[in-house]
Tab-separated table of C-alpha atoms and ligand atoms in Angstrom:
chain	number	residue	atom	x	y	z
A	8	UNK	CA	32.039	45.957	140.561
A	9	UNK	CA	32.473	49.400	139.249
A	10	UNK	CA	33.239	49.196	135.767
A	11	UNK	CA	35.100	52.487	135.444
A	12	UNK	CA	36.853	52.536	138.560
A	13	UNK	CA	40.815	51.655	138.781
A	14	UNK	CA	43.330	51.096	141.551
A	15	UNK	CA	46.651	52.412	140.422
A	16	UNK	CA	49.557	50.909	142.469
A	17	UNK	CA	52.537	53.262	142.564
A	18	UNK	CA	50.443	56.000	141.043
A	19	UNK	CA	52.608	58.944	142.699
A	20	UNK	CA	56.108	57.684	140.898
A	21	UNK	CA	56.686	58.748	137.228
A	22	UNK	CA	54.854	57.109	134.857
A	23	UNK	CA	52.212	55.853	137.342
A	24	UNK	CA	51.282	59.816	138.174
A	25	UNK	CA	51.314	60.098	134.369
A	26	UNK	CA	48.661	57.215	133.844
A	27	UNK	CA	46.972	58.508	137.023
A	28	UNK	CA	46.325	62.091	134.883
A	29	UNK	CA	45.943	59.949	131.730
A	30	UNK	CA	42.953	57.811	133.188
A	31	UNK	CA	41.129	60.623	135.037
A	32	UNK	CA	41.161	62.765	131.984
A	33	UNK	CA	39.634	59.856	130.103
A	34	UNK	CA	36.785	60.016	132.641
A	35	UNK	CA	37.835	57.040	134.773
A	36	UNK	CA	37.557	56.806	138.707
A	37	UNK	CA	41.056	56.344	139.924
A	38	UNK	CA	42.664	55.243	143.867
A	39	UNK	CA	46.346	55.735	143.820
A	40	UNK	CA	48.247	53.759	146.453
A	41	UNK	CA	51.590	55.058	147.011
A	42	UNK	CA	53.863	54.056	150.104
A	43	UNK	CA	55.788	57.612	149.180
A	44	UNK	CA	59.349	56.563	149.002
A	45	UNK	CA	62.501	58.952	148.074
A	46	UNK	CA	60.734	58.204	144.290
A	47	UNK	CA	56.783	58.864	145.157
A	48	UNK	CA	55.834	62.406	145.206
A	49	UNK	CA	52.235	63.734	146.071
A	50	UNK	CA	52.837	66.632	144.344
A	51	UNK	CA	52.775	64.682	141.123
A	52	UNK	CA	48.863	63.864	141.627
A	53	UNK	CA	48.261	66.840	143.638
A	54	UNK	CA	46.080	68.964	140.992
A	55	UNK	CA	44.011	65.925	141.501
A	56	UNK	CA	43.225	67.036	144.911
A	57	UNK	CA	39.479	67.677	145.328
A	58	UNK	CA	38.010	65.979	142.210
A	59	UNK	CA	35.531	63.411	143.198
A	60	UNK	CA	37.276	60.722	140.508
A	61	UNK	CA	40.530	60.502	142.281
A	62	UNK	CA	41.537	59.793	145.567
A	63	UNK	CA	45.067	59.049	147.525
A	64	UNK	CA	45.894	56.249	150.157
A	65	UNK	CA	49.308	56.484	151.277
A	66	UNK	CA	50.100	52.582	152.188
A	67	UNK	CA	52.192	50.148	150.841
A	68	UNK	CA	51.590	46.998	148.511
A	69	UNK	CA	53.470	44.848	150.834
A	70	UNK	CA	50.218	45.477	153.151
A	71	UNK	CA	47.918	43.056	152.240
A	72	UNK	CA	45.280	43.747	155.128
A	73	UNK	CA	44.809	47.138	153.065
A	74	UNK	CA	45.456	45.440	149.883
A	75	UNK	CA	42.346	43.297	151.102
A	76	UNK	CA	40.128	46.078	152.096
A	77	UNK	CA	40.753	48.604	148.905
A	78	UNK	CA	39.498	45.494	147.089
A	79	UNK	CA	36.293	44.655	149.567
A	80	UNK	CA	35.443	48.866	149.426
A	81	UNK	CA	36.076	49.530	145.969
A	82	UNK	CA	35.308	46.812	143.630
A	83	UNK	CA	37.422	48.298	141.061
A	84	UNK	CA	37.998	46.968	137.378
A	85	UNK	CA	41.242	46.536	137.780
A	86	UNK	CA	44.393	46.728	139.583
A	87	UNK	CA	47.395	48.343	137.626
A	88	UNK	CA	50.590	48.129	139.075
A	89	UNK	CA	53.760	50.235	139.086
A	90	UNK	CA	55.102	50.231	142.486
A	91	UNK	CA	58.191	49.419	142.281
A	92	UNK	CA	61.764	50.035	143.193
A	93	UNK	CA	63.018	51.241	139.849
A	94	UNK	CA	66.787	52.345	139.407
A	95	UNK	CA	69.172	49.836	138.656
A	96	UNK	CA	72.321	52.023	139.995
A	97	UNK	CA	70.050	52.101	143.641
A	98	UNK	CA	69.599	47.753	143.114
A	99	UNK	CA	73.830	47.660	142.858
A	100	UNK	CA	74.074	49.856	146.227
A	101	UNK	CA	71.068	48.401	147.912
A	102	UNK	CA	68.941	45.304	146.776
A	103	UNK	CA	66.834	44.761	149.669
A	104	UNK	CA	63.910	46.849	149.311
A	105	UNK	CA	64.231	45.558	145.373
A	106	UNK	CA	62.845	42.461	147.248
A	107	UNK	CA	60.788	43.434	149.259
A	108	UNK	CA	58.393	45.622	146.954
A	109	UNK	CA	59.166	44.133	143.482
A	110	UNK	CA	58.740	40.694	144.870
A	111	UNK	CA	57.010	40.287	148.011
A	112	UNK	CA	54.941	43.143	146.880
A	113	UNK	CA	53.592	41.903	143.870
A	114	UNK	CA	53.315	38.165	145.781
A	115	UNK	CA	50.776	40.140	148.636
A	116	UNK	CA	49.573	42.114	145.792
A	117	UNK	CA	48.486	38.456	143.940
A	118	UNK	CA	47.012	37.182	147.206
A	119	UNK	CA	45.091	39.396	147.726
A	120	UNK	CA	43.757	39.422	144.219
A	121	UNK	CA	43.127	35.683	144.098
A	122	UNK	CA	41.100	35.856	147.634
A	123	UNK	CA	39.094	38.702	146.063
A	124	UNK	CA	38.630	37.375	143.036
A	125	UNK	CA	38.449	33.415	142.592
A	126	UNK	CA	37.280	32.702	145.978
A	127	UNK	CA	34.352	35.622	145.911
A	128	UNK	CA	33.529	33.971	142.710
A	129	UNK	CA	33.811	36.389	140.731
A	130	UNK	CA	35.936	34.512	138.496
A	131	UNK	CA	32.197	32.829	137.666
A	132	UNK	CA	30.570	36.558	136.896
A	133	UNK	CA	30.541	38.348	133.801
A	134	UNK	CA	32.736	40.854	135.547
A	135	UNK	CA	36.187	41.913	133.886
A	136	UNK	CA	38.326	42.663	136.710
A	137	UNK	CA	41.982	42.853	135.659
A	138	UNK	CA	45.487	42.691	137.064
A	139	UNK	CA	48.275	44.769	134.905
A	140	UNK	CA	51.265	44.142	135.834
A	141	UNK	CA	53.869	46.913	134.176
A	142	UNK	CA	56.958	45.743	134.203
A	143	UNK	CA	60.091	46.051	131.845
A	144	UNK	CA	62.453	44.539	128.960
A	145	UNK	CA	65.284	44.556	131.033
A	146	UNK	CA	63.862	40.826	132.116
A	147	UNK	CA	65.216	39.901	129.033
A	148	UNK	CA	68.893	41.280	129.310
A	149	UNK	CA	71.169	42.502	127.027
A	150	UNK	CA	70.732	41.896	122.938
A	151	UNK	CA	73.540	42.014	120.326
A	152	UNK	CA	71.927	42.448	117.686
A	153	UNK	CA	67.711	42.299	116.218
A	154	UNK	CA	65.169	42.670	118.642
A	155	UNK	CA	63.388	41.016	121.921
A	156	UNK	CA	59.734	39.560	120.948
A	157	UNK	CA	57.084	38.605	123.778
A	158	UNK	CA	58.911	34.740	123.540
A	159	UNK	CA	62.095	35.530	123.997
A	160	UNK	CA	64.199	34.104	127.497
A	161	UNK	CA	64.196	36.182	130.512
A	162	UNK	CA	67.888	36.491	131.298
A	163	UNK	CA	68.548	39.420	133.967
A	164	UNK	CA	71.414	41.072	134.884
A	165	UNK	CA	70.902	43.251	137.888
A	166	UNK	CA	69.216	43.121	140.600
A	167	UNK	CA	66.533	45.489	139.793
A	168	UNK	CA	66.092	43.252	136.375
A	169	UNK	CA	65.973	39.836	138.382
A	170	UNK	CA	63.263	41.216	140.900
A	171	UNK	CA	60.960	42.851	138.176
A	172	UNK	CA	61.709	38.833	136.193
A	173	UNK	CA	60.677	37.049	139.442
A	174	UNK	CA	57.550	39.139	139.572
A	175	UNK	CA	56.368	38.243	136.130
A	176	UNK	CA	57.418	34.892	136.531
A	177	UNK	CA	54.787	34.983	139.765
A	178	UNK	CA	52.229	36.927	137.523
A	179	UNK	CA	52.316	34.443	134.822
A	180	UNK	CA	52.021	31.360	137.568
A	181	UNK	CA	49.166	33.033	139.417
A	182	UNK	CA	47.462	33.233	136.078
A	183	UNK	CA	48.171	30.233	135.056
A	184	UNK	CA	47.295	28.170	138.470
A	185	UNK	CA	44.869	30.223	139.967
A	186	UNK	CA	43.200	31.796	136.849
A	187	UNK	CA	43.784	35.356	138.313
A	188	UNK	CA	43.067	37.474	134.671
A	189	UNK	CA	46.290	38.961	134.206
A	190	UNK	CA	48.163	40.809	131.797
A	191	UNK	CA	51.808	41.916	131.835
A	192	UNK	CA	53.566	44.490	129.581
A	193	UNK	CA	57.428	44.509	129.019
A	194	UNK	CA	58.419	48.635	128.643
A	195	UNK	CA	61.213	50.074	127.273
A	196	UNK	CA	63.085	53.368	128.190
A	197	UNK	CA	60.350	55.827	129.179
A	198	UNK	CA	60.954	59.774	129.318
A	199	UNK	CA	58.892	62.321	129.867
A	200	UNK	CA	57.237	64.931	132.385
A	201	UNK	CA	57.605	64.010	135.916
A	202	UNK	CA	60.830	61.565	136.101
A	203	UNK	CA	62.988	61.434	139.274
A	204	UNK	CA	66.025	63.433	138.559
A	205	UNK	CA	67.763	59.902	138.738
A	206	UNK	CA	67.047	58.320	135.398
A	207	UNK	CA	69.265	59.401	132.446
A	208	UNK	CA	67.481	62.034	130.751
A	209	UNK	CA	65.871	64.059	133.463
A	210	UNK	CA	69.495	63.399	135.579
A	211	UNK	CA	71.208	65.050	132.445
A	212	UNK	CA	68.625	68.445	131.702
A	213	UNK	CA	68.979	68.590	135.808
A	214	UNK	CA	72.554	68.478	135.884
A	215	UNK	CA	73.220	70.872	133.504
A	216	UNK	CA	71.035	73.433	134.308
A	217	UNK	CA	72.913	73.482	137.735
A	218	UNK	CA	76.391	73.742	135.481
A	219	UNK	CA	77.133	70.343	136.930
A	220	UNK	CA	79.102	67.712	135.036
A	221	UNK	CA	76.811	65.012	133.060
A	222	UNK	CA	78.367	61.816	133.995
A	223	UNK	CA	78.690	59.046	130.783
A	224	UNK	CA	78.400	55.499	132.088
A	225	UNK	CA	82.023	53.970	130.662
A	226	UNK	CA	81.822	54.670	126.355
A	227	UNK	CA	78.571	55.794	126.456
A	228	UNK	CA	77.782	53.785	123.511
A	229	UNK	CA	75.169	51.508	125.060
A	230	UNK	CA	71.937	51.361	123.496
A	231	UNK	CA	68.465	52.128	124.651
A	232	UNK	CA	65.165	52.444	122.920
A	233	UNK	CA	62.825	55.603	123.883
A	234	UNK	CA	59.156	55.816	124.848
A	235	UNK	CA	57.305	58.988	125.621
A	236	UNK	CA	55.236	58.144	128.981
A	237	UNK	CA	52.060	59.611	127.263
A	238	UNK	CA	52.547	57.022	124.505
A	239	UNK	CA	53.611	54.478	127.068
A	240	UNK	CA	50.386	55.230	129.035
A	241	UNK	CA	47.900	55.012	126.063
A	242	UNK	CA	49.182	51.651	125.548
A	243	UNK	CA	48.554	50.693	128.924
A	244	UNK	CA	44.957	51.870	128.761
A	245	UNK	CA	44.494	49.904	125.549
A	246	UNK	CA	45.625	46.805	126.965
A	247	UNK	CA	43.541	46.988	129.711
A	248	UNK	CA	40.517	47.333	127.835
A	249	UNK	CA	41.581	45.615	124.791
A	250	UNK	CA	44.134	43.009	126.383
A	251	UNK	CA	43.857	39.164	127.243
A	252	UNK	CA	44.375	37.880	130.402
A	253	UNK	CA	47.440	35.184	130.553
A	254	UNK	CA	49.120	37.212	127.806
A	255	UNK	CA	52.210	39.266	127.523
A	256	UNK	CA	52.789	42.893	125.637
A	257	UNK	CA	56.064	44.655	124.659
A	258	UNK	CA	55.694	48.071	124.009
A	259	UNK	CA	58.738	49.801	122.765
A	260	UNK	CA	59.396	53.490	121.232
A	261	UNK	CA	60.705	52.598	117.771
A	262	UNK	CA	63.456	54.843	119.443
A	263	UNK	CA	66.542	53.769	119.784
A	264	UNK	CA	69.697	55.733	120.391
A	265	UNK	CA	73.204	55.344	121.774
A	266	UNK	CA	73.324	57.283	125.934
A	267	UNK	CA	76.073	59.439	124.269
A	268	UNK	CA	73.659	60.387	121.382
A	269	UNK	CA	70.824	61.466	124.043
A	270	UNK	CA	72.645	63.605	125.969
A	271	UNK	CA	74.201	65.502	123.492
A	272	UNK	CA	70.853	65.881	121.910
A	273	UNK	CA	70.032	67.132	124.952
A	274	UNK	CA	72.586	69.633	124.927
A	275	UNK	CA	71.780	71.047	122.006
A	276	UNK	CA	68.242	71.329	122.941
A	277	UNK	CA	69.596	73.458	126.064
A	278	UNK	CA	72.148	75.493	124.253
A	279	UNK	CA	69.341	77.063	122.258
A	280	UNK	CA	66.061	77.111	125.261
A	281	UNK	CA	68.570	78.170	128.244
A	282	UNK	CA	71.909	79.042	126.566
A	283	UNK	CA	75.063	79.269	129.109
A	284	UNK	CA	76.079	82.378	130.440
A	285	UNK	CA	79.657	81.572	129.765
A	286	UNK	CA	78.039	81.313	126.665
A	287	UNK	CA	80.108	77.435	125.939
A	288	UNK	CA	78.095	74.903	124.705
A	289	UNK	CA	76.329	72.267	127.362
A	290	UNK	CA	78.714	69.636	125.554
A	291	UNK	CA	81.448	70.773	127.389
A	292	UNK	CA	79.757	69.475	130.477
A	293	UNK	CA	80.082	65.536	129.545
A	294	UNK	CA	82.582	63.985	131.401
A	295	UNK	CA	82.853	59.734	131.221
A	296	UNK	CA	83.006	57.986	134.556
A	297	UNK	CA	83.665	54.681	135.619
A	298	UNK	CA	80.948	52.294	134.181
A	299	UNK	CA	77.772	50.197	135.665
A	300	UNK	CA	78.830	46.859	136.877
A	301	UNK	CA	77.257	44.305	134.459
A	302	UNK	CA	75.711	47.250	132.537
A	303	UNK	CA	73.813	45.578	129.604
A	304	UNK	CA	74.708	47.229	126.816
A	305	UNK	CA	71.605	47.469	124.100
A	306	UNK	CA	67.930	46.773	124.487
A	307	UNK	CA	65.877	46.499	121.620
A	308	UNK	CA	62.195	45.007	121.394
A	309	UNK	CA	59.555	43.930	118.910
A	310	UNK	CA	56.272	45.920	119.427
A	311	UNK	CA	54.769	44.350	116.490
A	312	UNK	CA	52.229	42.087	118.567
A	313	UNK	CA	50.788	45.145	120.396
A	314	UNK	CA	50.341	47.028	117.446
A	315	UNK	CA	48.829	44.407	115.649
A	316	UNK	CA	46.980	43.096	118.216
A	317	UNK	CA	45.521	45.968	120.251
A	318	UNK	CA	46.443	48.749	117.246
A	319	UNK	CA	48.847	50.660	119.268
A	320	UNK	CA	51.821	52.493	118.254
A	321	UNK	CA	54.078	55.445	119.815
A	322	UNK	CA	52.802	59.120	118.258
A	323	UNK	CA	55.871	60.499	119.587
A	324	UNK	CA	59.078	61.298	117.863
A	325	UNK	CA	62.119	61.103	119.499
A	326	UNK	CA	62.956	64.287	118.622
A	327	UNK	CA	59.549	66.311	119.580
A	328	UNK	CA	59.457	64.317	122.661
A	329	UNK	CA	62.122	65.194	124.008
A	330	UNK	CA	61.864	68.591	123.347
A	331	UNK	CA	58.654	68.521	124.998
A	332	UNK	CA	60.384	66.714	127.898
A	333	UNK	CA	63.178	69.411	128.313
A	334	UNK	CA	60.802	72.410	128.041
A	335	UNK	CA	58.683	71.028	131.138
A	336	UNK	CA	61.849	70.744	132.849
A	337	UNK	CA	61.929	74.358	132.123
A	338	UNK	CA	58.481	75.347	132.952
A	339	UNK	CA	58.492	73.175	136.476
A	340	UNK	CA	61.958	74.267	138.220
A	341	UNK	CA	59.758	74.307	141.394
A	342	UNK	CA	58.733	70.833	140.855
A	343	UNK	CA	63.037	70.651	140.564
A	344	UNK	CA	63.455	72.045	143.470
A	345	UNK	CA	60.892	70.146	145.532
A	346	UNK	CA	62.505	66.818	144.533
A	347	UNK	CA	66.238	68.173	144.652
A	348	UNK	CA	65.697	68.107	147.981
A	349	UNK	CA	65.205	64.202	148.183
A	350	UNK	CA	68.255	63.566	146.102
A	351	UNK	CA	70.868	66.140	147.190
A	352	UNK	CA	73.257	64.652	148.911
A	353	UNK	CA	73.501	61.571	147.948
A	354	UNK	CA	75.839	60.451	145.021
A	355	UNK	CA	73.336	60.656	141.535
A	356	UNK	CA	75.047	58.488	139.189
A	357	UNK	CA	77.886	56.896	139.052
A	358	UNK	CA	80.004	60.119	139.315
A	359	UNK	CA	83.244	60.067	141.247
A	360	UNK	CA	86.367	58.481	139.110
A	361	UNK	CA	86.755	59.492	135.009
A	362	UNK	CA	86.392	56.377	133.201
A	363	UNK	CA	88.174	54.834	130.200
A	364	UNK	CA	85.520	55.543	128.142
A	365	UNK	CA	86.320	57.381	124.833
B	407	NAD	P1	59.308	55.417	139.975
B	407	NAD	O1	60.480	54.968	140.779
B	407	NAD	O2	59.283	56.806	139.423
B	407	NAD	O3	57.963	55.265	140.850
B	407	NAD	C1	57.704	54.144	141.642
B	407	NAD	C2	56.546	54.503	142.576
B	407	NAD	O4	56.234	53.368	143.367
B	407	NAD	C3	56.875	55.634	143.555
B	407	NAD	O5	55.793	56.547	143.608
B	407	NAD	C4	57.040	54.925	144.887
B	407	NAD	O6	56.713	55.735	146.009
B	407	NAD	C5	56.074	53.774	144.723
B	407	NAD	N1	56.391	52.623	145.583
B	407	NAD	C6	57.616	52.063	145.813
B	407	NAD	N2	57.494	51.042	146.663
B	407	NAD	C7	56.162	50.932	146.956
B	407	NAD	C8	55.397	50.059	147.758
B	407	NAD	N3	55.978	49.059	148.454
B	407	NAD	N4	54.059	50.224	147.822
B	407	NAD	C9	53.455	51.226	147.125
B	407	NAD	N5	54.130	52.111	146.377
B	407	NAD	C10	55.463	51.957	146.285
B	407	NAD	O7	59.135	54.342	138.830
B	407	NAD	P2	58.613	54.505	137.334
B	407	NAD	O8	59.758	54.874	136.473
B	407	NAD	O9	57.389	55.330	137.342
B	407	NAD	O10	58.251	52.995	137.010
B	407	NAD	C11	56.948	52.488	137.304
B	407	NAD	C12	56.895	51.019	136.924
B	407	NAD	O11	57.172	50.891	135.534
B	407	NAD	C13	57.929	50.153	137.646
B	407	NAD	O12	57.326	48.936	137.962
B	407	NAD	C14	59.032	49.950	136.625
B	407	NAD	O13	59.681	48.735	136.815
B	407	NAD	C15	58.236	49.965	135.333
B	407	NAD	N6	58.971	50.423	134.157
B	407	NAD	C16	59.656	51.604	134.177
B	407	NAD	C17	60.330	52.042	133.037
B	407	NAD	C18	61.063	53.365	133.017
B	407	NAD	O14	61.756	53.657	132.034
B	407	NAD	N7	60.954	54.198	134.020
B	407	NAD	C19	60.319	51.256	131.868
B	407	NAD	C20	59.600	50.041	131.884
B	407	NAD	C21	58.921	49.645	133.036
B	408	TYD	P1	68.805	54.678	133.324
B	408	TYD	O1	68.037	55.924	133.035
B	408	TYD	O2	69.329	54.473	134.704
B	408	TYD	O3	67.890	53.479	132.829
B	408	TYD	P2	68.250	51.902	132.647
B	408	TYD	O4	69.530	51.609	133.311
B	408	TYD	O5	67.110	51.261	133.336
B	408	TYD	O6	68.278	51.681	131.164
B	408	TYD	O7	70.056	54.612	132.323
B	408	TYD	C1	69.865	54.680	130.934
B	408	TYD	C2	71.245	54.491	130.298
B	408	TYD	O8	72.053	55.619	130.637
B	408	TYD	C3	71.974	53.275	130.825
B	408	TYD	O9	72.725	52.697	129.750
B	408	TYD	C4	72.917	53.841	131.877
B	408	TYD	C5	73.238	55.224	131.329
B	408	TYD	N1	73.508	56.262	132.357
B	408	TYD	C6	74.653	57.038	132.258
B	408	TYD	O10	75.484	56.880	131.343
B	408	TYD	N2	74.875	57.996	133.210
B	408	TYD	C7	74.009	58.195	134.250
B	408	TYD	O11	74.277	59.065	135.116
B	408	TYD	C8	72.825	57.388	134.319
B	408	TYD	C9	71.855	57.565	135.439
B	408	TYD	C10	72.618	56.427	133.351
């Protein structure tokens, strides 16, 4: 086994190109597998072109002849996995491929893993191969009021929040019956460099630097806590070296703010980088459209067990992250205009009737 040498499932997306630059940097070999979908985009890991730590297979997880053979060739340390489907607004329209990769995917993905590693016997070595599974704390649903902890019920309410719950509920049982050594973590809200233009907060500093309106999901007073992807990304490194198989981590921001909050922040951020030429503010731009069926309406979580635990906790500020996140929207309008070109012309967002929101 190669003890510093990774497979990183869905490593072209967002945060998995982020961990991708995270683990190489930290001196680690890394394989991204990334079937390339509207979301995947080469040119996220493409600086990584050339250096003899990283390498790119384009393939699929739902493949597990390659599955099988990354595993026989490489011997990594560990498998970390983010492919995914990942929007809940595409899960509403389409649910299929939600199936198909966040389920069947991670059930090939486990298959392979428990041929590899229990019947190999490596389960008998002092080897400490690892599968992290990154997954999210929508699997717990919606939460009035206090926070979600690592025991609370999974209750989902989409379809992109019931496939990422069946795949934990697989990771957990593969653990538990096979003795795979796996480790989940339950993520909140990330944001940073590198998101699909789909997601609020890129969707929003997109928007309205092409003057277009920034569509508000109903009131716009839902709820969502913030991580910055670096932060989110150091605490996936720490719980892979740090973690123990069979148990779960929440990782949250310590970040929470109302949608409405965000992307006026976000405004205001704008209105001073890239002012208007009409000179009104970015404000102007909001306009509330009809809401998200079943759209839960606050997530909070609990990181107290990671930090405790593994001693992580976010460095990030809401504010300075997001700053940081709107100026590299700034800096990379080519990386803009390279993924525009997946998402033009098709509806971003629930845009299309004005809601009842406030
Ligand atoms: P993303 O949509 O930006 O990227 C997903 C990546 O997976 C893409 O590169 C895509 O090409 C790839 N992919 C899709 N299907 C695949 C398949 N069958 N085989 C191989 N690759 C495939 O998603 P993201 O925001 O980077 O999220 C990554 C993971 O983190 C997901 O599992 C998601 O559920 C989880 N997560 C995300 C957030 C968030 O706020 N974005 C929060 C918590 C957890
Ligand atoms: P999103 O980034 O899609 O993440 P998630 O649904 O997984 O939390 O949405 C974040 C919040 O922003 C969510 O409450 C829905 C809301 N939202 C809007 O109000 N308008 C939009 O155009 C989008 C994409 C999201």
């Amino acid at each position: 086994m190669s003890d510093r040498k990774i497979i990183v499932t869905g490593g072209a997306g967002f945060i998995g190109a982020n961990f991708v630059h995270h683990m190489v940097g930290r001196g680690w070999h890394v394989i991204t597998l990334d079937a390339l979908t509207y979301a995947g985009n080469r040119a996220n890991v493409a600086s990584l072109d050339g250096d003899p730590q990283h390498s790119f297979i384009h393939g699929s997880i739902t493949d597990g002849a390659l599955i099988d053979t990354l595993l026989a060739e490489h011997s990594p340390r560990a498998i970390v996995n983010f492919a995914a489907e990942s929007h809940v607004d595409r899960s509403i329209d389409g649910p299929k491929d939600f199936i198909d990769t966040n389920i069947v995917g991670v059930y090939t993905l486990l298959e392979s893993i428990r041929a590899y590693y229990i019947e190999s016997a490596r389960a008998n070595s002092e080897t400490a191969f690892r599968f992290l599974h990154v997954s999210t704390d929508e699997v717990y649903g919606s939460i009035e009021t206090g926070e979600f902890t690592e025991n609370s019920p999974y209750s989902p309410n989409s379809p992109y929040a019931a496939s990422k719950a069946s795949a934990d509920h697989l990771v957990h049982a593969w653990q538990k019956t096979f003795g795979i050594p796996a480790i989940v973590t339950n993520c909140t809200n990330n944001y940073g460099p590198f998101q699909f233009p789909e997601k609020l907060i890129p969707l929003m500093i997109t928007k309205a630097l092409a003057e277009q309106p920034l569509p508000i999901y109903g009131n716009g007073l839902q709820v969502r806590d913030w991580v910055h992807v670096e932060d989110h990304c150091r605490a996936l490194s720490m719980v892979l070296e740090h973690g123990i198989p069979g148990e779960t981590y929440i990782v949250g921001g310590n970040a929470s703010r109302q949608n409405l909050e965000v992307v006026r922040h976000i405004c205001d951020i704008l209105d001073r980088l890239r002012p208007r030429t009409s000179g009104k503010p970015y404000t102007e731009l909001i306009e509330h459209v009809t809401d998200r069926p079943a759209h839960d309406t606050r997530y909070a979580v609990d990181s107290a067990k990671i930090q405790a635990e593994i001693g992580w906790r976010p460095e990030y500020d809401f504010k300075s992250g997001i700053e940081q996140t709107v100026n590299w929207y700034l800096d990379n309008e080519d990386w803009i205009d390279v993924v525009r070109e997946k998402y033009d012309g098709r509806r971003l967002g629930r845009t299309g009737h004005r809601g009842s929101g406030t």
